[in-house]
């Protein structure tokens, strides 16, 4: 696996990551994912990116960080997102004050409404004219106090229904942020994949309700940053993995697994901090605060590539597209790869704005975003590639079990259809799976007595692209 591309980050952001690495001693990819999610959350209601002449895209990013207990997920999350958590704390206090005022004003308004309606009813019963009261009622209706908005940005322990209603009534630019992702996974927010996918794409989302009025979320933006333990994520994959991949949700994500190669556990010794410790993280926090204060604009600024950057991005797009072919580097993750050029455009916009504001995105920023995103795509290949071949993995597991139990290295194909994985016992699916495994060298198919077919261990039975995804096996 390639090393994490820390040097691809703009110098100021690189120093932020180094500051946090020195302070928390957490893995660099975990820190970087948190830093980029903070940038995405703070800027997603300020910016859009003009990817091509016909495509305008949000800059929101989705991150999945799979890291076991002890990797200091919570410490990093709280430190990086501190100004946004503080923003939410102050917003909650202000909202409480505004709600108290609203409640009082609404009671007064209702009392006056009741009096006007009573007067109308009294005159109507007597057959008297009510033109004056009618005019009063119409004028009064326009004075109904407006429900105050809660500017809360970060959600974790929330249901899809509550989140959608809050995005409609209050702040439509939010972050689903969880340093213990079980909150989000258990609340089933990540099961409503059409909602998450639509918002990532920048589309409106219609919410149909049986017990209340339906509504539509316009110009909504979501930054997703889920840090979750491996066992919990595996459980989610068992229930929703194929659906999440098939719907394109995983394709939109920038994932990382903090495995033994990336973990810093065992090397986090107590050391004296350098004299300039905290300098860059504090400057980063100041910028995040300034973005939040200026983020109430109704219209987003749309940043675009300069001519050289546009050529660079198109070249990256074409290079990725070429590798989607059969036998290409991204054959197993075509869905993820097809979205990666868009993620590169989004990230280049964030990096460029952090460095130079609304100036056109230059070639350097595109190159930086490419190096970072391609590292995440390698992670996606390792993590999600197996999901496309879920049945191949299942069959290899079953064959391994059968060969060991029977102390042999071959089995009749018909016996696989009788006793093998349930999903392969009917139809032509078994033939397709066997063809893929044979092409990879995992198995050899031999024709023996009476024309029967036998499935034998192949030269790569224990070392192939399927068995490398061990932790995805059922």
Tab-separated table of C-alpha atoms in Angstrom:
chain	number	residue	atom	x	y	z
A	1	UNK	CA	0.000	0.000	0.000
A	2	UNK	CA	1.254	3.481	-0.853
A	3	UNK	CA	2.103	5.799	2.027
A	4	UNK	CA	-0.416	8.449	2.961
A	5	UNK	CA	0.282	11.495	0.724
A	6	UNK	CA	0.848	14.059	3.478
A	7	UNK	CA	3.112	16.104	1.211
A	8	UNK	CA	0.246	16.569	-1.241
A	9	UNK	CA	-1.535	18.907	1.193
A	10	UNK	CA	-1.026	22.679	0.960
A	11	UNK	CA	1.676	23.675	3.426
A	12	UNK	CA	-0.646	25.293	5.985
A	13	UNK	CA	-2.962	22.268	6.061
A	14	UNK	CA	0.012	19.932	6.222
A	15	UNK	CA	1.239	21.820	9.284
A	16	UNK	CA	-2.223	21.510	10.854
A	17	UNK	CA	-2.055	17.735	10.428
A	18	UNK	CA	1.484	17.657	11.851
A	19	UNK	CA	0.369	19.805	14.798
A	20	UNK	CA	-2.423	17.364	15.536
A	21	UNK	CA	-0.201	14.341	15.010
A	22	UNK	CA	2.233	15.714	17.595
A	23	UNK	CA	-0.588	16.532	20.004
A	24	UNK	CA	-2.698	13.371	19.677
A	25	UNK	CA	-0.239	10.873	18.130
A	26	UNK	CA	-3.171	9.544	16.098
A	27	UNK	CA	-2.695	8.130	12.561
A	28	UNK	CA	-2.206	10.737	9.839
A	29	UNK	CA	-5.084	9.491	7.614
A	30	UNK	CA	-7.496	9.685	10.555
A	31	UNK	CA	-6.396	13.253	11.328
A	32	UNK	CA	-6.442	14.337	7.680
A	33	UNK	CA	-9.942	12.945	7.148
A	34	UNK	CA	-11.182	14.919	10.138
A	35	UNK	CA	-9.458	18.115	8.941
A	36	UNK	CA	-10.933	17.803	5.451
A	37	UNK	CA	-14.399	17.065	6.833
A	38	UNK	CA	-14.195	20.252	8.936
A	39	UNK	CA	-13.237	22.213	5.828
A	40	UNK	CA	-16.080	20.632	3.858
A	41	UNK	CA	-18.631	21.363	6.587
A	42	UNK	CA	-17.544	24.983	6.993
A	43	UNK	CA	-17.444	25.769	3.259
A	44	UNK	CA	-20.250	23.697	1.752
A	45	UNK	CA	-22.811	26.506	2.046
A	46	UNK	CA	-20.346	29.084	0.705
A	47	UNK	CA	-19.074	27.300	-2.392
A	48	UNK	CA	-19.969	25.249	-5.421
A	49	UNK	CA	-17.517	24.018	-8.046
A	50	UNK	CA	-18.064	24.477	-11.790
A	51	UNK	CA	-16.678	21.117	-12.858
A	52	UNK	CA	-17.517	21.471	-16.556
A	53	UNK	CA	-19.616	23.921	-18.537
A	54	UNK	CA	-22.668	21.758	-17.833
A	55	UNK	CA	-21.888	20.380	-14.365
A	56	UNK	CA	-22.000	22.478	-11.193
A	57	UNK	CA	-21.306	20.417	-8.098
A	58	UNK	CA	-21.347	20.849	-4.322
A	59	UNK	CA	-18.019	20.688	-2.498
A	60	UNK	CA	-19.310	18.412	0.278
A	61	UNK	CA	-17.272	15.287	1.030
A	62	UNK	CA	-18.192	11.921	2.569
A	63	UNK	CA	-15.598	10.186	4.775
A	64	UNK	CA	-15.653	6.700	6.292
A	65	UNK	CA	-12.880	5.977	8.783
A	66	UNK	CA	-12.799	2.426	10.110
A	67	UNK	CA	-10.598	2.389	13.207
A	68	UNK	CA	-10.658	0.189	16.265
A	69	UNK	CA	-10.781	1.305	19.884
A	70	UNK	CA	-7.729	3.206	21.055
A	71	UNK	CA	-6.907	5.022	17.810
A	72	UNK	CA	-7.965	8.327	19.439
A	73	UNK	CA	-10.866	9.013	17.117
A	74	UNK	CA	-12.731	11.042	19.735
A	75	UNK	CA	-9.692	13.143	20.663
A	76	UNK	CA	-9.056	14.077	17.043
A	77	UNK	CA	-12.704	14.797	16.266
A	78	UNK	CA	-13.206	17.060	19.278
A	79	UNK	CA	-9.968	18.946	18.637
A	80	UNK	CA	-10.410	19.500	14.914
A	81	UNK	CA	-14.105	20.400	15.046
A	82	UNK	CA	-13.881	22.454	18.248
A	83	UNK	CA	-14.985	25.764	16.643
A	84	UNK	CA	-18.006	24.095	15.020
A	85	UNK	CA	-19.030	22.436	18.283
A	86	UNK	CA	-18.671	25.849	19.956
A	87	UNK	CA	-20.758	27.408	17.181
A	88	UNK	CA	-23.470	24.821	17.875
A	89	UNK	CA	-23.308	25.459	21.624
A	90	UNK	CA	-23.831	29.198	21.143
A	91	UNK	CA	-26.530	28.550	18.530
A	92	UNK	CA	-28.402	26.330	20.996
A	93	UNK	CA	-28.302	29.074	23.641
A	94	UNK	CA	-29.517	31.698	21.175
A	95	UNK	CA	-32.221	29.368	19.904
A	96	UNK	CA	-33.488	28.795	23.448
A	97	UNK	CA	-33.822	32.555	23.974
A	98	UNK	CA	-35.505	33.053	20.607
A	99	UNK	CA	-37.911	30.171	21.238
A	100	UNK	CA	-38.964	31.673	24.568
A	101	UNK	CA	-39.658	34.975	22.818
A	102	UNK	CA	-41.451	33.199	19.967
A	103	UNK	CA	-43.617	31.217	22.380
A	104	UNK	CA	-44.750	34.382	24.178
A	105	UNK	CA	-45.392	36.296	20.946
A	106	UNK	CA	-47.270	33.351	19.458
A	107	UNK	CA	-49.568	33.131	22.516
A	108	UNK	CA	-50.340	36.842	22.209
A	109	UNK	CA	-50.951	36.441	18.482
A	110	UNK	CA	-53.272	33.452	19.089
A	111	UNK	CA	-55.212	35.395	21.739
A	112	UNK	CA	-55.798	38.277	19.322
A	113	UNK	CA	-56.750	35.817	16.584
A	114	UNK	CA	-59.261	34.193	18.912
A	115	UNK	CA	-60.784	37.584	19.776
A	116	UNK	CA	-61.157	38.592	16.114
A	117	UNK	CA	-62.701	35.236	15.201
A	118	UNK	CA	-65.076	35.473	18.172
A	119	UNK	CA	-66.197	38.906	16.982
A	120	UNK	CA	-66.747	37.589	13.452
A	121	UNK	CA	-68.741	34.622	14.778
A	122	UNK	CA	-70.875	36.849	17.029
A	123	UNK	CA	-71.800	39.240	14.212
A	124	UNK	CA	-72.325	36.426	11.732
A	125	UNK	CA	-74.871	34.787	14.038
A	126	UNK	CA	-76.791	38.067	14.161
A	127	UNK	CA	-76.574	38.502	10.425
A	128	UNK	CA	-74.445	41.633	10.762
A	129	UNK	CA	-71.711	42.688	8.332
A	130	UNK	CA	-68.169	41.545	9.229
A	131	UNK	CA	-66.122	43.384	6.585
A	132	UNK	CA	-64.094	45.275	9.214
A	133	UNK	CA	-63.332	42.143	11.238
A	134	UNK	CA	-62.542	40.208	8.057
A	135	UNK	CA	-59.955	42.817	7.106
A	136	UNK	CA	-58.558	42.726	10.642
A	137	UNK	CA	-58.241	38.937	10.474
A	138	UNK	CA	-56.455	38.999	7.111
A	139	UNK	CA	-54.046	41.652	8.362
A	140	UNK	CA	-53.527	39.742	11.594
A	141	UNK	CA	-52.752	36.514	9.717
A	142	UNK	CA	-49.768	38.189	8.070
A	143	UNK	CA	-48.352	39.081	11.499
A	144	UNK	CA	-47.984	35.478	12.680
A	145	UNK	CA	-44.583	35.168	14.426
A	146	UNK	CA	-42.031	33.131	12.481
A	147	UNK	CA	-40.499	30.059	14.065
A	148	UNK	CA	-36.830	30.869	14.813
A	149	UNK	CA	-34.107	28.840	13.115
A	150	UNK	CA	-31.595	26.707	14.956
A	151	UNK	CA	-28.228	27.084	13.221
A	152	UNK	CA	-26.958	23.737	14.516
A	153	UNK	CA	-24.471	22.150	12.107
A	154	UNK	CA	-23.364	18.837	13.635
A	155	UNK	CA	-25.690	15.863	14.037
A	156	UNK	CA	-24.943	12.314	15.127
A	157	UNK	CA	-27.645	10.724	17.285
A	158	UNK	CA	-30.493	11.481	14.884
A	159	UNK	CA	-33.118	9.645	12.833
A	160	UNK	CA	-33.524	10.288	9.088
A	161	UNK	CA	-36.960	11.807	9.710
A	162	UNK	CA	-35.694	14.240	12.349
A	163	UNK	CA	-32.679	15.211	10.254
A	164	UNK	CA	-34.757	15.899	7.156
A	165	UNK	CA	-37.264	18.000	9.109
A	166	UNK	CA	-34.473	20.015	10.741
A	167	UNK	CA	-32.836	20.611	7.360
A	168	UNK	CA	-36.179	21.911	6.072
A	169	UNK	CA	-37.117	24.068	9.069
A	170	UNK	CA	-33.703	25.207	10.241
A	171	UNK	CA	-30.214	24.836	8.764
A	172	UNK	CA	-29.992	22.943	5.463
A	173	UNK	CA	-26.182	22.723	5.511
A	174	UNK	CA	-25.202	20.170	8.108
A	175	UNK	CA	-22.656	17.542	9.034
A	176	UNK	CA	-23.312	13.947	10.009
A	177	UNK	CA	-20.305	13.626	12.267
A	178	UNK	CA	-19.711	10.646	14.529
A	179	UNK	CA	-16.468	9.674	16.243
A	180	UNK	CA	-18.290	6.511	17.292
A	181	UNK	CA	-20.238	5.745	14.142
A	182	UNK	CA	-22.626	3.336	15.846
A	183	UNK	CA	-24.821	6.357	16.628
A	184	UNK	CA	-25.398	7.060	12.951
A	185	UNK	CA	-25.510	3.399	11.904
A	186	UNK	CA	-27.932	2.380	14.659
A	187	UNK	CA	-30.204	5.344	13.972
A	188	UNK	CA	-30.544	4.120	10.373
A	189	UNK	CA	-29.620	7.468	8.817
A	190	UNK	CA	-27.179	5.599	6.591
A	191	UNK	CA	-29.943	3.206	5.534
A	192	UNK	CA	-31.785	6.042	3.782
A	193	UNK	CA	-29.248	6.019	0.979
A	194	UNK	CA	-31.383	7.773	-1.639
A	195	UNK	CA	-31.514	10.809	0.656
A	196	UNK	CA	-27.753	10.892	1.246
A	197	UNK	CA	-26.993	10.291	-2.424
A	198	UNK	CA	-29.388	13.017	-3.597
A	199	UNK	CA	-27.949	15.615	-1.235
A	200	UNK	CA	-24.370	14.652	-2.222
A	201	UNK	CA	-25.357	15.205	-5.848
A	202	UNK	CA	-26.783	18.633	-4.991
A	203	UNK	CA	-30.366	17.716	-5.877
A	204	UNK	CA	-33.550	18.746	-4.114
A	205	UNK	CA	-35.140	16.031	-1.995
A	206	UNK	CA	-38.884	15.546	-1.641
A	207	UNK	CA	-40.005	14.166	1.739
A	208	UNK	CA	-43.423	12.514	1.754
A	209	UNK	CA	-45.092	12.148	5.150
A	210	UNK	CA	-48.338	10.391	6.122
A	211	UNK	CA	-48.905	12.150	9.445
A	212	UNK	CA	-47.767	15.663	8.533
A	213	UNK	CA	-47.408	17.957	5.560
A	214	UNK	CA	-44.869	16.863	2.956
A	215	UNK	CA	-41.967	19.169	2.177
A	216	UNK	CA	-38.939	19.589	-0.063
A	217	UNK	CA	-35.344	20.255	0.983
A	218	UNK	CA	-33.771	22.794	-1.366
A	219	UNK	CA	-30.037	23.514	-1.679
A	220	UNK	CA	-29.219	21.118	1.139
A	221	UNK	CA	-25.650	20.032	1.802
A	222	UNK	CA	-24.308	17.227	3.999
A	223	UNK	CA	-20.743	16.515	5.040
A	224	UNK	CA	-20.395	12.947	6.262
A	225	UNK	CA	-17.616	11.895	8.618
A	226	UNK	CA	-18.176	8.536	10.250
A	227	UNK	CA	-15.412	7.093	12.392
A	228	UNK	CA	-16.490	3.613	13.374
A	229	UNK	CA	-14.992	0.483	14.854
A	230	UNK	CA	-14.346	-2.356	12.455
A	231	UNK	CA	-16.744	-4.837	14.091
A	232	UNK	CA	-19.624	-2.338	13.961
A	233	UNK	CA	-18.885	-1.484	10.349
A	234	UNK	CA	-18.726	-5.177	9.432
A	235	UNK	CA	-22.180	-5.619	10.957
A	236	UNK	CA	-23.454	-2.729	8.848
A	237	UNK	CA	-21.915	-4.332	5.772
A	238	UNK	CA	-23.673	-7.622	6.439
A	239	UNK	CA	-27.021	-5.832	6.563
A	240	UNK	CA	-26.544	-2.991	4.097
A	241	UNK	CA	-23.240	-3.544	2.275
A	242	UNK	CA	-24.558	-4.767	-1.058
A	243	UNK	CA	-27.316	-2.125	-1.014
A	244	UNK	CA	-24.839	0.634	-0.123
A	245	UNK	CA	-22.535	-0.391	-2.941
A	246	UNK	CA	-25.320	-0.978	-5.451
A	247	UNK	CA	-26.938	2.403	-4.753
A	248	UNK	CA	-23.662	4.250	-5.270
A	249	UNK	CA	-23.344	5.387	-1.658
A	250	UNK	CA	-19.936	3.793	-1.112
A	251	UNK	CA	-18.832	5.195	-4.474
A	252	UNK	CA	-19.315	8.712	-3.119
A	253	UNK	CA	-17.224	8.059	-0.004
A	254	UNK	CA	-13.533	8.556	0.718
A	255	UNK	CA	-12.788	5.584	2.991
A	256	UNK	CA	-9.830	4.491	5.087
A	257	UNK	CA	-9.171	1.450	7.242
A	258	UNK	CA	-6.717	2.136	10.067
A	259	UNK	CA	-5.076	-1.285	10.015
A	260	UNK	CA	-1.786	-2.417	11.547
A	261	UNK	CA	0.173	-0.595	8.850
A	262	UNK	CA	-1.469	2.754	9.624
A	263	UNK	CA	-2.056	2.423	13.367
A	264	UNK	CA	0.245	4.340	15.706
A	265	UNK	CA	-0.514	2.175	18.738
A	266	UNK	CA	2.690	0.975	20.341
A	267	UNK	CA	4.660	4.081	19.363
A	268	UNK	CA	2.758	6.851	21.167
A	269	UNK	CA	5.335	7.707	23.798
A	270	UNK	CA	5.209	10.789	26.030
A	271	UNK	CA	7.380	13.500	24.524
A	272	UNK	CA	7.872	17.225	25.032
A	273	UNK	CA	5.930	19.315	22.545
A	274	UNK	CA	7.739	21.760	20.267
A	275	UNK	CA	7.667	25.470	21.067
A	276	UNK	CA	5.311	26.329	18.215
A	277	UNK	CA	2.833	23.627	19.186
A	278	UNK	CA	-0.800	24.562	18.419
A	279	UNK	CA	0.185	27.454	16.107
A	280	UNK	CA	-1.247	26.044	12.904
A	281	UNK	CA	-4.285	24.353	14.416
A	282	UNK	CA	-5.283	27.653	16.045
A	283	UNK	CA	-4.927	29.465	12.715
A	284	UNK	CA	-7.028	26.721	11.126
A	285	UNK	CA	-9.701	27.222	13.781
A	286	UNK	CA	-9.706	30.963	13.124
A	287	UNK	CA	-10.389	30.331	9.441
A	288	UNK	CA	-13.178	27.869	10.220
A	289	UNK	CA	-14.776	30.463	12.517
A	290	UNK	CA	-14.572	33.121	9.812
A	291	UNK	CA	-16.222	30.766	7.314
A	292	UNK	CA	-19.051	30.027	9.741
A	293	UNK	CA	-19.674	33.712	10.439
A	294	UNK	CA	-19.843	34.512	6.729
A	295	UNK	CA	-21.868	31.463	5.735
A	296	UNK	CA	-25.362	32.961	5.883
A	297	UNK	CA	-25.296	34.112	2.265
A	298	UNK	CA	-28.284	33.082	0.183
A	299	UNK	CA	-26.214	32.443	-2.933
A	300	UNK	CA	-23.095	30.301	-3.025
A	301	UNK	CA	-20.018	31.447	-4.866
A	302	UNK	CA	-19.171	29.161	-7.770
A	303	UNK	CA	-15.441	28.639	-8.220
A	304	UNK	CA	-14.002	27.300	-11.466
A	305	UNK	CA	-10.766	25.896	-12.866
A	306	UNK	CA	-8.308	28.127	-14.657
A	307	UNK	CA	-7.461	26.867	-18.202
A	308	UNK	CA	-4.443	24.783	-17.153
A	309	UNK	CA	-6.292	23.297	-14.190
A	310	UNK	CA	-9.213	22.394	-16.441
A	311	UNK	CA	-6.881	20.512	-18.795
A	312	UNK	CA	-5.283	18.764	-15.819
A	313	UNK	CA	-8.656	17.681	-14.432
A	314	UNK	CA	-9.864	16.410	-17.821
A	315	UNK	CA	-6.651	14.398	-18.153
A	316	UNK	CA	-7.254	12.847	-14.727
A	317	UNK	CA	-10.844	12.045	-15.683
A	318	UNK	CA	-9.713	10.309	-18.879
A	319	UNK	CA	-6.957	8.376	-17.091
A	320	UNK	CA	-9.469	7.054	-14.559
A	321	UNK	CA	-11.980	6.210	-17.285
A	322	UNK	CA	-9.351	4.199	-19.152
A	323	UNK	CA	-8.703	2.044	-16.084
A	324	UNK	CA	-12.374	1.056	-15.801
A	325	UNK	CA	-11.943	-1.377	-18.691
A	326	UNK	CA	-11.705	-5.114	-18.171
A	327	UNK	CA	-8.300	-5.824	-16.699
A	328	UNK	CA	-7.840	-2.170	-15.725
A	329	UNK	CA	-6.705	-1.005	-12.294
A	330	UNK	CA	-10.234	0.024	-11.321
A	331	UNK	CA	-12.217	-2.843	-12.847
A	332	UNK	CA	-13.357	-4.025	-9.399
A	333	UNK	CA	-14.400	-0.564	-8.206
A	334	UNK	CA	-15.907	1.008	-11.292
A	335	UNK	CA	-18.594	2.724	-9.234
A	336	UNK	CA	-16.081	4.384	-6.896
A	337	UNK	CA	-13.718	5.292	-9.713
A	338	UNK	CA	-16.533	6.853	-11.738
A	339	UNK	CA	-17.202	9.304	-8.876
A	340	UNK	CA	-13.559	9.971	-8.040
A	341	UNK	CA	-12.990	12.696	-10.637
A	342	UNK	CA	-15.887	14.612	-9.094
A	343	UNK	CA	-14.420	14.142	-5.613
A	344	UNK	CA	-11.098	15.429	-6.947
A	345	UNK	CA	-12.859	18.538	-8.269
A	346	UNK	CA	-14.582	19.085	-4.913
A	347	UNK	CA	-11.392	18.682	-2.919
A	348	UNK	CA	-9.424	20.934	-5.269
A	349	UNK	CA	-12.039	23.650	-4.688
A	350	UNK	CA	-11.713	23.302	-0.902
A	351	UNK	CA	-7.908	23.338	-0.968
A	352	UNK	CA	-7.830	26.287	-3.354
A	353	UNK	CA	-10.327	28.345	-1.346
A	354	UNK	CA	-8.433	27.651	1.879
A	355	UNK	CA	-5.255	28.973	0.246
A	356	UNK	CA	-6.450	31.720	-2.097
A	357	UNK	CA	-10.135	32.428	-1.579
A	358	UNK	CA	-12.336	32.688	-4.672
A	359	UNK	CA	-9.464	32.892	-7.164
A	360	UNK	CA	-9.752	30.338	-9.999
A	361	UNK	CA	-8.554	26.867	-9.049
A	362	UNK	CA	-5.049	26.307	-10.379
A	363	UNK	CA	-3.251	23.216	-11.636
A	364	UNK	CA	-1.388	22.785	-8.345
A	365	UNK	CA	-4.604	22.412	-6.339
A	366	UNK	CA	-5.955	19.875	-8.825
A	367	UNK	CA	-2.743	17.865	-8.578
A	368	UNK	CA	-2.858	17.960	-4.785
A	369	UNK	CA	-6.473	16.799	-4.751
A	370	UNK	CA	-5.665	14.026	-7.225
A	371	UNK	CA	-2.835	12.593	-5.112
A	372	UNK	CA	-4.999	12.630	-1.978
A	373	UNK	CA	-8.108	11.167	-3.619
A	374	UNK	CA	-6.228	8.422	-5.452
A	375	UNK	CA	-4.872	7.244	-2.099
A	376	UNK	CA	-8.445	7.021	-0.826
A	377	UNK	CA	-9.396	5.148	-4.002
A	378	UNK	CA	-6.712	2.568	-3.246
A	379	UNK	CA	-8.307	2.200	0.169
A	380	UNK	CA	-11.723	1.821	-1.474
A	381	UNK	CA	-10.352	-0.919	-3.702
A	382	UNK	CA	-9.082	-2.811	-0.661
A	383	UNK	CA	-12.278	-2.267	1.317
A	384	UNK	CA	-15.121	-2.404	-1.168
A	385	UNK	CA	-13.725	-4.324	-4.128
A	386	UNK	CA	-14.798	-7.561	-2.487
A	387	UNK	CA	-18.421	-6.456	-2.190
A	388	UNK	CA	-18.842	-6.611	-5.953
A	389	UNK	CA	-17.553	-10.178	-5.781
A	390	UNK	CA	-19.423	-11.151	-2.629
A	391	UNK	CA	-20.545	-14.505	-4.016
A	392	UNK	CA	-17.038	-15.339	-5.223
A	393	UNK	CA	-15.735	-14.720	-1.711
A	394	UNK	CA	-18.515	-16.864	-0.237
A	395	UNK	CA	-17.778	-19.747	-2.609
A	396	UNK	CA	-14.032	-19.640	-1.946
A	397	UNK	CA	-14.729	-19.737	1.775
A	398	UNK	CA	-17.066	-22.690	1.344
A	399	UNK	CA	-14.615	-24.569	-0.917
A	400	UNK	CA	-11.799	-23.976	1.565
A	401	UNK	CA	-13.986	-25.391	4.336
A	402	UNK	CA	-15.020	-28.395	2.208
A	403	UNK	CA	-11.487	-29.239	1.053
A	404	UNK	CA	-10.169	-29.093	4.613
A	405	UNK	CA	-13.026	-31.171	6.030
A	406	UNK	CA	-12.797	-33.863	3.353
A	407	UNK	CA	-8.998	-33.702	3.083
A	408	UNK	CA	-9.181	-33.282	-0.681
A	409	UNK	CA	-8.665	-30.616	-3.321
A	410	UNK	CA	-11.586	-31.170	-5.697
A	411	UNK	CA	-15.384	-31.435	-5.724
A	412	UNK	CA	-18.017	-32.166	-8.338
A	413	UNK	CA	-19.757	-29.057	-9.640
A	414	UNK	CA	-23.165	-30.649	-9.026
A	415	UNK	CA	-22.253	-31.136	-5.355
A	416	UNK	CA	-21.591	-27.399	-5.074
A	417	UNK	CA	-25.052	-26.801	-6.488
A	418	UNK	CA	-26.514	-29.211	-3.919
A	419	UNK	CA	-24.538	-28.322	-0.806
A	420	UNK	CA	-22.792	-25.005	-1.487
A	421	UNK	CA	-23.868	-21.426	-0.659
A	422	UNK	CA	-27.642	-21.037	-0.997
A	423	UNK	CA	-27.397	-18.113	-3.418
A	424	UNK	CA	-25.546	-20.316	-5.938
A	425	UNK	CA	-27.802	-23.378	-5.920
A	426	UNK	CA	-30.243	-22.195	-8.586
A	427	UNK	CA	-29.978	-20.553	-11.969
A	428	UNK	CA	-26.841	-19.662	-13.881
A	429	UNK	CA	-25.176	-17.630	-11.132
A	430	UNK	CA	-22.875	-20.514	-10.168
A	431	UNK	CA	-21.538	-20.710	-13.734
A	432	UNK	CA	-20.730	-16.989	-13.741
A	433	UNK	CA	-18.957	-17.189	-10.373
A	434	UNK	CA	-16.951	-20.260	-11.402
A	435	UNK	CA	-15.872	-18.546	-14.620
A	436	UNK	CA	-14.557	-15.552	-12.672
A	437	UNK	CA	-12.702	-17.735	-10.190
A	438	UNK	CA	-11.191	-19.838	-12.985
A	439	UNK	CA	-10.105	-16.716	-14.874
A	440	UNK	CA	-8.338	-15.510	-11.721
A	441	UNK	CA	-6.596	-18.868	-11.288
A	442	UNK	CA	-8.364	-19.588	-7.996
A	443	UNK	CA	-9.793	-22.851	-9.348
A	444	UNK	CA	-9.333	-25.282	-12.226
A	445	UNK	CA	-12.394	-26.877	-13.821
A	446	UNK	CA	-11.759	-30.373	-15.149
A	447	UNK	CA	-14.017	-32.749	-17.049
A	448	UNK	CA	-13.826	-36.313	-15.778
A	449	UNK	CA	-15.762	-39.578	-16.022
A	450	UNK	CA	-19.243	-39.511	-17.516
A	451	UNK	CA	-18.796	-35.886	-18.586
A	452	UNK	CA	-19.033	-34.618	-14.983
A	453	UNK	CA	-17.255	-31.372	-14.108
A	454	UNK	CA	-14.923	-31.129	-11.116
A	455	UNK	CA	-13.826	-27.952	-9.381
A	456	UNK	CA	-10.216	-28.197	-8.184
A	457	UNK	CA	-7.915	-25.916	-6.230
A	458	UNK	CA	-6.095	-23.573	-8.592
A	459	UNK	CA	-2.602	-22.067	-8.267
A	460	UNK	CA	-3.936	-18.832	-6.672
A	461	UNK	CA	-6.584	-20.461	-4.466
A	462	UNK	CA	-5.045	-19.019	-1.285
A	463	UNK	CA	-3.658	-15.785	-2.737
A	464	UNK	CA	-5.961	-13.779	-5.003
A	465	UNK	CA	-7.930	-10.536	-5.155
A	466	UNK	CA	-10.835	-12.160	-3.285
A	467	UNK	CA	-8.962	-13.686	-0.359
A	468	UNK	CA	-7.200	-10.356	0.233
A	469	UNK	CA	-10.515	-8.989	1.497
A	470	UNK	CA	-10.506	-11.326	4.494
A	471	UNK	CA	-12.420	-9.054	6.843
A	472	UNK	CA	-15.347	-8.831	4.439
A	473	UNK	CA	-16.025	-12.543	4.566
A	474	UNK	CA	-19.192	-13.831	6.142
